mmCIF file of C-alpha atoms in Angstrom:
data_model
loop_
_atom_site.group_PDB
_atom_site.id
_atom_site.type_symbol
_atom_site.label_atom_id
_atom_site.label_comp_id
_atom_site.label_asym_id
_atom_site.label_seq_id
_atom_site.Cartn_x
_atom_site.Cartn_y
_atom_site.Cartn_z
ATOM 1 C CA MET A 214 13.320 32.654 36.421
ATOM 2 C CA PRO A 215 12.684 31.545 32.807
ATOM 3 C CA THR A 216 11.297 34.125 30.404
ATOM 4 C CA PRO A 217 7.749 33.634 29.047
ATOM 5 C CA GLU A 218 9.277 32.439 25.776
ATOM 6 C CA GLU A 219 11.506 29.939 27.582
ATOM 7 C CA ALA A 220 8.531 28.659 29.573
ATOM 8 C CA ALA A 221 6.497 28.201 26.386
ATOM 9 C CA PHE A 222 9.352 26.387 24.674
ATOM 10 C CA THR A 223 9.896 24.107 27.680
ATOM 11 C CA ASN A 224 6.197 23.285 27.946
ATOM 12 C CA ASP A 225 5.773 22.239 24.300
ATOM 13 C CA PRO A 226 8.784 22.702 22.006
ATOM 14 C CA SER A 227 6.950 21.348 18.959
ATOM 15 C CA VAL A 228 4.252 24.038 19.182
ATOM 16 C CA PHE A 229 6.861 26.743 19.807
ATOM 17 C CA MET A 230 8.880 25.645 16.768
ATOM 18 C CA GLU A 231 5.798 25.780 14.535
ATOM 19 C CA ALA A 232 5.849 29.557 14.913
ATOM 20 C CA SER A 233 9.512 30.492 15.490
ATOM 21 C CA ILE A 234 12.812 29.406 13.963
ATOM 22 C CA ILE A 235 15.233 27.877 16.488
ATOM 23 C CA ARG A 236 18.970 27.275 16.214
ATOM 24 C CA VAL A 237 21.017 25.501 18.904
ATOM 25 C CA MET A 238 24.375 27.072 19.780
ATOM 26 C CA CYS A 239 26.668 25.027 22.015
ATOM 27 C CA ALA A 240 30.424 24.458 21.846
ATOM 28 C CA LYS A 241 30.541 21.697 24.451
ATOM 29 C CA ALA A 242 32.447 18.647 23.191
ATOM 30 C CA VAL A 243 31.084 16.245 25.803
ATOM 31 C CA ALA A 244 27.465 15.091 26.015
ATOM 32 C CA GLY A 245 25.712 15.995 29.230
ATOM 33 C CA GLN A 246 23.233 18.281 30.937
ATOM 34 C CA TYR A 247 23.868 22.010 30.502
ATOM 35 C CA ASN A 248 21.943 25.226 31.004
ATOM 36 C CA PHE A 249 20.690 27.157 27.984
ATOM 37 C CA ARG A 250 19.167 30.548 27.283
ATOM 38 C CA LEU A 251 16.598 31.277 24.579
ATOM 39 C CA GLU A 252 17.546 34.556 22.912
ATOM 40 C CA GLN A 253 15.653 36.362 20.171
ATOM 41 C CA GLN A 254 17.882 37.536 17.319
ATOM 42 C CA ASN A 255 17.506 40.439 14.941
ATOM 43 C CA VAL A 256 16.790 38.527 11.757
ATOM 44 C CA PRO A 257 13.783 40.442 10.442
ATOM 45 C CA SER A 258 13.803 38.621 7.116
ATOM 46 C CA ALA A 259 13.106 35.220 8.681
ATOM 47 C CA ARG A 260 9.616 34.141 7.701
ATOM 48 C CA LYS A 261 7.257 31.192 8.007
ATOM 49 C CA ASN A 262 6.967 30.339 4.324
ATOM 50 C CA ARG A 263 7.302 32.015 0.964
ATOM 51 C CA LYS A 264 3.891 33.665 1.319
ATOM 52 C CA GLY A 265 3.963 34.082 5.088
ATOM 53 C CA ALA A 266 4.589 36.947 7.439
ATOM 54 C CA ARG A 267 7.781 37.604 9.375
ATOM 55 C CA ILE A 268 8.396 35.325 12.336
ATOM 56 C CA ASN A 269 10.805 35.274 15.249
ATOM 57 C CA TYR A 270 14.272 33.731 15.087
ATOM 58 C CA TYR A 271 15.800 32.435 18.336
ATOM 59 C CA THR A 272 19.139 30.982 19.295
ATOM 60 C CA LEU A 273 19.131 28.396 22.063
ATOM 61 C CA THR A 274 22.549 29.192 23.483
ATOM 62 C CA GLN A 275 24.450 27.245 26.134
ATOM 63 C CA ASN A 276 24.923 29.557 29.107
ATOM 64 C CA ASP A 277 25.974 28.496 32.600
ATOM 65 C CA VAL A 278 23.482 30.897 34.173
ATOM 66 C CA GLY A 279 20.706 30.066 31.721
ATOM 67 C CA GLU A 280 17.295 29.017 32.989
ATOM 68 C CA VAL A 281 16.626 26.082 30.648
ATOM 69 C CA PRO A 282 18.440 22.841 31.609
ATOM 70 C CA MET A 283 18.769 20.410 28.717
ATOM 71 C CA TRP A 284 20.693 17.350 27.668
ATOM 72 C CA PHE A 285 23.097 18.179 24.844
ATOM 73 C CA LEU A 286 24.520 15.793 22.243
ATOM 74 C CA PRO A 287 27.588 17.178 20.409
ATOM 75 C CA TYR A 288 28.786 16.670 16.837
ATOM 76 C CA ALA A 289 32.043 15.437 15.329
ATOM 77 C CA ALA A 290 33.059 15.541 11.666
ATOM 78 C CA ASN A 291 33.061 12.146 9.947
ATOM 79 C CA ASP A 292 32.187 10.379 13.173
ATOM 80 C CA VAL A 293 29.307 9.535 15.495
ATOM 81 C CA ARG A 294 28.547 10.929 18.938
ATOM 82 C CA GLU A 295 26.253 9.013 21.277
ATOM 83 C CA PHE A 296 24.605 9.343 24.672
ATOM 84 C CA THR A 297 22.069 7.481 26.792
ATOM 85 C CA LEU A 298 19.500 9.835 28.265
ATOM 86 C CA PRO A 299 18.906 8.838 31.898
ATOM 87 C CA VAL A 300 15.599 8.629 33.731
ATOM 88 C CA ILE A 301 16.448 11.650 35.884
ATOM 89 C CA GLY A 302 17.497 15.203 35.161
ATOM 90 C CA ALA A 303 16.328 17.571 32.438
ATOM 91 C CA ASP A 304 13.225 16.800 30.383
ATOM 92 C CA LEU A 305 14.591 18.383 27.194
ATOM 93 C CA MET A 306 17.329 17.268 24.814
ATOM 94 C CA VAL A 307 18.983 18.997 21.835
ATOM 95 C CA THR A 308 21.849 18.530 19.414
ATOM 96 C CA VAL A 309 23.484 20.961 17.013
ATOM 97 C CA GLN A 310 21.784 21.776 13.721
ATOM 98 C CA LEU A 311 21.627 18.965 11.162
ATOM 99 C CA ASN A 312 23.148 20.059 7.847
ATOM 100 C CA GLY A 313 23.271 16.665 6.168
ATOM 101 C CA CYS A 314 23.890 14.746 9.371
ATOM 102 C CA THR A 315 21.666 12.001 10.754
ATOM 103 C CA PHE A 316 19.968 11.778 14.134
ATOM 104 C CA GLY A 317 19.423 8.324 15.634
ATOM 105 C CA TYR A 318 17.572 6.947 18.627
ATOM 106 C CA ALA A 319 16.501 3.809 20.464
ATOM 107 C CA GLN A 320 13.712 4.270 22.997
ATOM 108 C CA SER A 321 13.669 1.740 25.812
ATOM 109 C CA GLY A 322 10.407 -0.184 25.612
ATOM 110 C CA ALA A 323 10.326 -0.184 29.392
ATOM 111 C CA ASN A 324 10.857 3.605 29.338
ATOM 112 C CA ALA A 325 14.151 3.081 31.150
ATOM 113 C CA GLY A 326 15.938 5.734 29.129
ATOM 114 C CA CYS A 327 16.671 6.591 25.525
ATOM 115 C CA TYR A 328 19.843 6.176 23.469
ATOM 116 C CA VAL A 329 20.575 8.993 20.978
ATOM 117 C CA THR A 330 23.221 9.561 18.303
ATOM 118 C CA HIS A 331 24.445 12.314 15.975
ATOM 119 C CA HIS A 332 26.085 10.930 12.819
ATOM 120 C CA ASN A 333 28.283 12.651 10.253
ATOM 121 C CA ALA A 334 29.900 11.067 7.204
ATOM 122 C CA ALA A 335 30.701 14.149 5.138
ATOM 123 C CA ARG A 336 33.474 12.406 3.189
ATOM 124 C CA GLN A 337 30.852 10.001 1.854
ATOM 125 C CA GLY A 338 28.217 12.669 1.287
ATOM 126 C CA ASN A 339 26.416 11.604 4.470
ATOM 127 C CA SER A 340 25.036 8.613 2.607
ATOM 128 C CA PRO A 341 22.754 6.327 4.646
ATOM 129 C CA ASP A 342 24.985 3.328 3.919
ATOM 130 C CA ALA A 343 28.063 5.087 5.299
ATOM 131 C CA ILE A 344 26.226 6.359 8.352
ATOM 132 C CA GLU A 345 24.598 3.032 9.136
ATOM 133 C CA GLY A 346 28.044 1.450 8.883
ATOM 134 C CA GLN A 347 29.320 3.533 11.789
ATOM 135 C CA HIS A 348 29.735 1.549 14.993
ATOM 136 C CA ILE A 349 27.323 2.409 17.796
ATOM 137 C CA HIS A 350 26.707 1.077 21.304
ATOM 138 C CA ASN A 351 22.942 0.805 21.700
ATOM 139 C CA PRO A 352 22.422 -0.449 25.285
ATOM 140 C CA PHE A 353 18.828 -1.488 24.653
ATOM 141 C CA ALA A 354 17.341 -4.501 22.907
ATOM 142 C CA ASP A 355 14.829 -2.141 21.330
ATOM 143 C CA PRO A 356 15.251 -1.257 17.638
ATOM 144 C CA PHE A 357 17.471 1.627 16.610
ATOM 145 C CA GLU A 358 16.036 4.139 14.141
ATOM 146 C CA TYR A 359 17.736 6.657 11.849
ATOM 147 C CA PHE A 360 16.478 10.107 10.843
ATOM 148 C CA HIS A 361 18.492 10.658 7.656
ATOM 149 C CA GLN A 362 18.790 13.881 5.678
ATOM 150 C CA ASP A 363 16.155 12.758 3.180
ATOM 151 C CA ARG A 364 13.630 13.209 5.999
ATOM 152 C CA TYR A 365 14.287 16.954 6.259
ATOM 153 C CA ARG A 366 15.700 17.935 2.864
ATOM 154 C CA LYS A 367 13.712 18.390 -0.316
ATOM 155 C CA ARG A 368 14.751 16.414 -3.362
ATOM 156 C CA ARG A 369 15.149 18.430 -6.554
ATOM 157 C CA TRP A 370 15.964 16.849 -9.902
ATOM 158 C CA GLY A 371 17.117 13.700 -8.160
ATOM 159 C CA LYS A 372 19.385 15.461 -5.647
ATOM 160 C CA LEU A 373 18.833 16.592 -2.072
ATOM 161 C CA ASP A 374 18.741 20.369 -1.636
ATOM 162 C CA THR A 375 21.633 21.198 0.714
ATOM 163 C CA ASN A 376 20.043 24.519 1.688
ATOM 164 C CA TYR A 377 17.680 22.624 4.010
ATOM 165 C CA PHE A 378 18.564 22.115 7.685
ATOM 166 C CA ALA A 379 16.907 20.686 10.785
ATOM 167 C CA THR A 380 16.851 21.416 14.501
ATOM 168 C CA ILE A 381 16.178 18.379 16.723
ATOM 169 C CA VAL A 382 14.507 18.807 20.116
ATOM 170 C CA GLY A 383 13.496 15.965 22.432
ATOM 171 C CA LYS A 384 10.861 16.177 25.167
ATOM 172 C CA ARG A 385 10.347 13.579 27.925
ATOM 173 C CA ASP A 386 6.791 13.011 29.122
ATOM 174 C CA ALA A 387 5.483 12.004 32.553
ATOM 175 C CA HIS A 388 5.903 8.322 31.630
ATOM 176 C CA ASN A 389 9.624 8.789 30.865
ATOM 177 C CA HIS A 390 9.024 8.385 27.134
ATOM 178 C CA TRP A 391 11.047 10.643 24.840
ATOM 179 C CA ARG A 392 9.504 12.218 21.762
ATOM 180 C CA PHE A 393 11.728 13.961 19.245
ATOM 181 C CA TYR A 394 10.755 16.712 16.832
ATOM 182 C CA ALA A 395 12.578 18.122 13.823
ATOM 183 C CA GLN A 396 12.110 21.702 12.722
ATOM 184 C CA LYS A 397 12.785 21.897 8.994
ATOM 185 C CA LYS A 398 14.051 25.186 7.567
ATOM 186 C CA LYS A 399 15.667 26.487 4.413
ATOM 187 C CA GLN A 400 18.427 29.086 4.218
ATOM 188 C CA VAL A 401 17.610 31.196 1.179
ATOM 189 C CA TYR A 402 20.351 33.792 1.692
ATOM 190 C CA ASN A 403 23.532 33.551 3.768
ATOM 191 C CA HIS A 404 25.560 36.657 4.643
ATOM 192 C CA LEU A 405 28.582 34.446 5.363
ATOM 193 C CA ALA A 406 28.522 33.398 1.715
ATOM 194 C CA GLY A 407 28.491 36.984 0.506
ATOM 195 C CA ASP A 408 24.760 37.687 0.486
ATOM 196 C CA ALA A 409 23.512 40.995 1.860
ATOM 197 C CA GLN A 410 21.445 39.309 4.571
ATOM 198 C CA ASP A 411 20.337 36.049 6.102
ATOM 199 C CA LEU A 412 16.961 34.728 5.049
ATOM 200 C CA TRP A 413 15.466 31.624 6.640
ATOM 201 C CA THR A 414 12.182 30.029 5.673
ATOM 202 C CA LEU A 415 10.436 27.747 8.152
ATOM 203 C CA LYS A 416 9.300 24.537 6.442
ATOM 204 C CA GLY A 417 7.431 22.930 9.319
ATOM 205 C CA VAL A 418 7.914 20.592 12.261
ATOM 206 C CA VAL A 419 7.715 16.802 12.005
ATOM 207 C CA ALA A 420 7.651 14.093 14.651
ATOM 208 C CA VAL A 421 10.800 11.980 14.441
ATOM 209 C CA ASN A 422 9.317 9.117 16.478
ATOM 210 C CA PRO A 423 5.813 8.139 17.689
#
């Protein structure tokens, strides 16, 4: 049985992400439906904003006995990964954290599915031109849209701040329409880079598509 936190996340991920930082952890190399578990982590320095109180930090970890089924879209360096979400199966979709990458989508106008992509062009600085030059296989006649890094990273002195990241979560409604949300967050300190602790600041949640 899902935990109360998992039930709340499943019911409305955008509301859940307004109050808690989420990071997706999945090593699967093939897109598909997998089970996940929402696990609270001991990151007491995570907070909502620079003046805000401490908030929870969760990892959404792929686990075969997890209680949250979701569609997962993997990542590949300097390449694109793609998947067409079917009209059956899980009502949630995630991909790994965006750290300069681009998320893309084409929603079937007839609500007959949704095509999603995860783009990386690190060798070209993840520039929109390089990413939009990658070959994709959109099965729908509906327009394809990109969610580039300038949608979730702050620009400072003419350059994008690479300390900003985004978590993408999709939710399918009763009409088979997918809505995607991006949780924006900034990593202020990183223990892997030699800092004494991790410090994440939640910068809000935005709707990727109508």
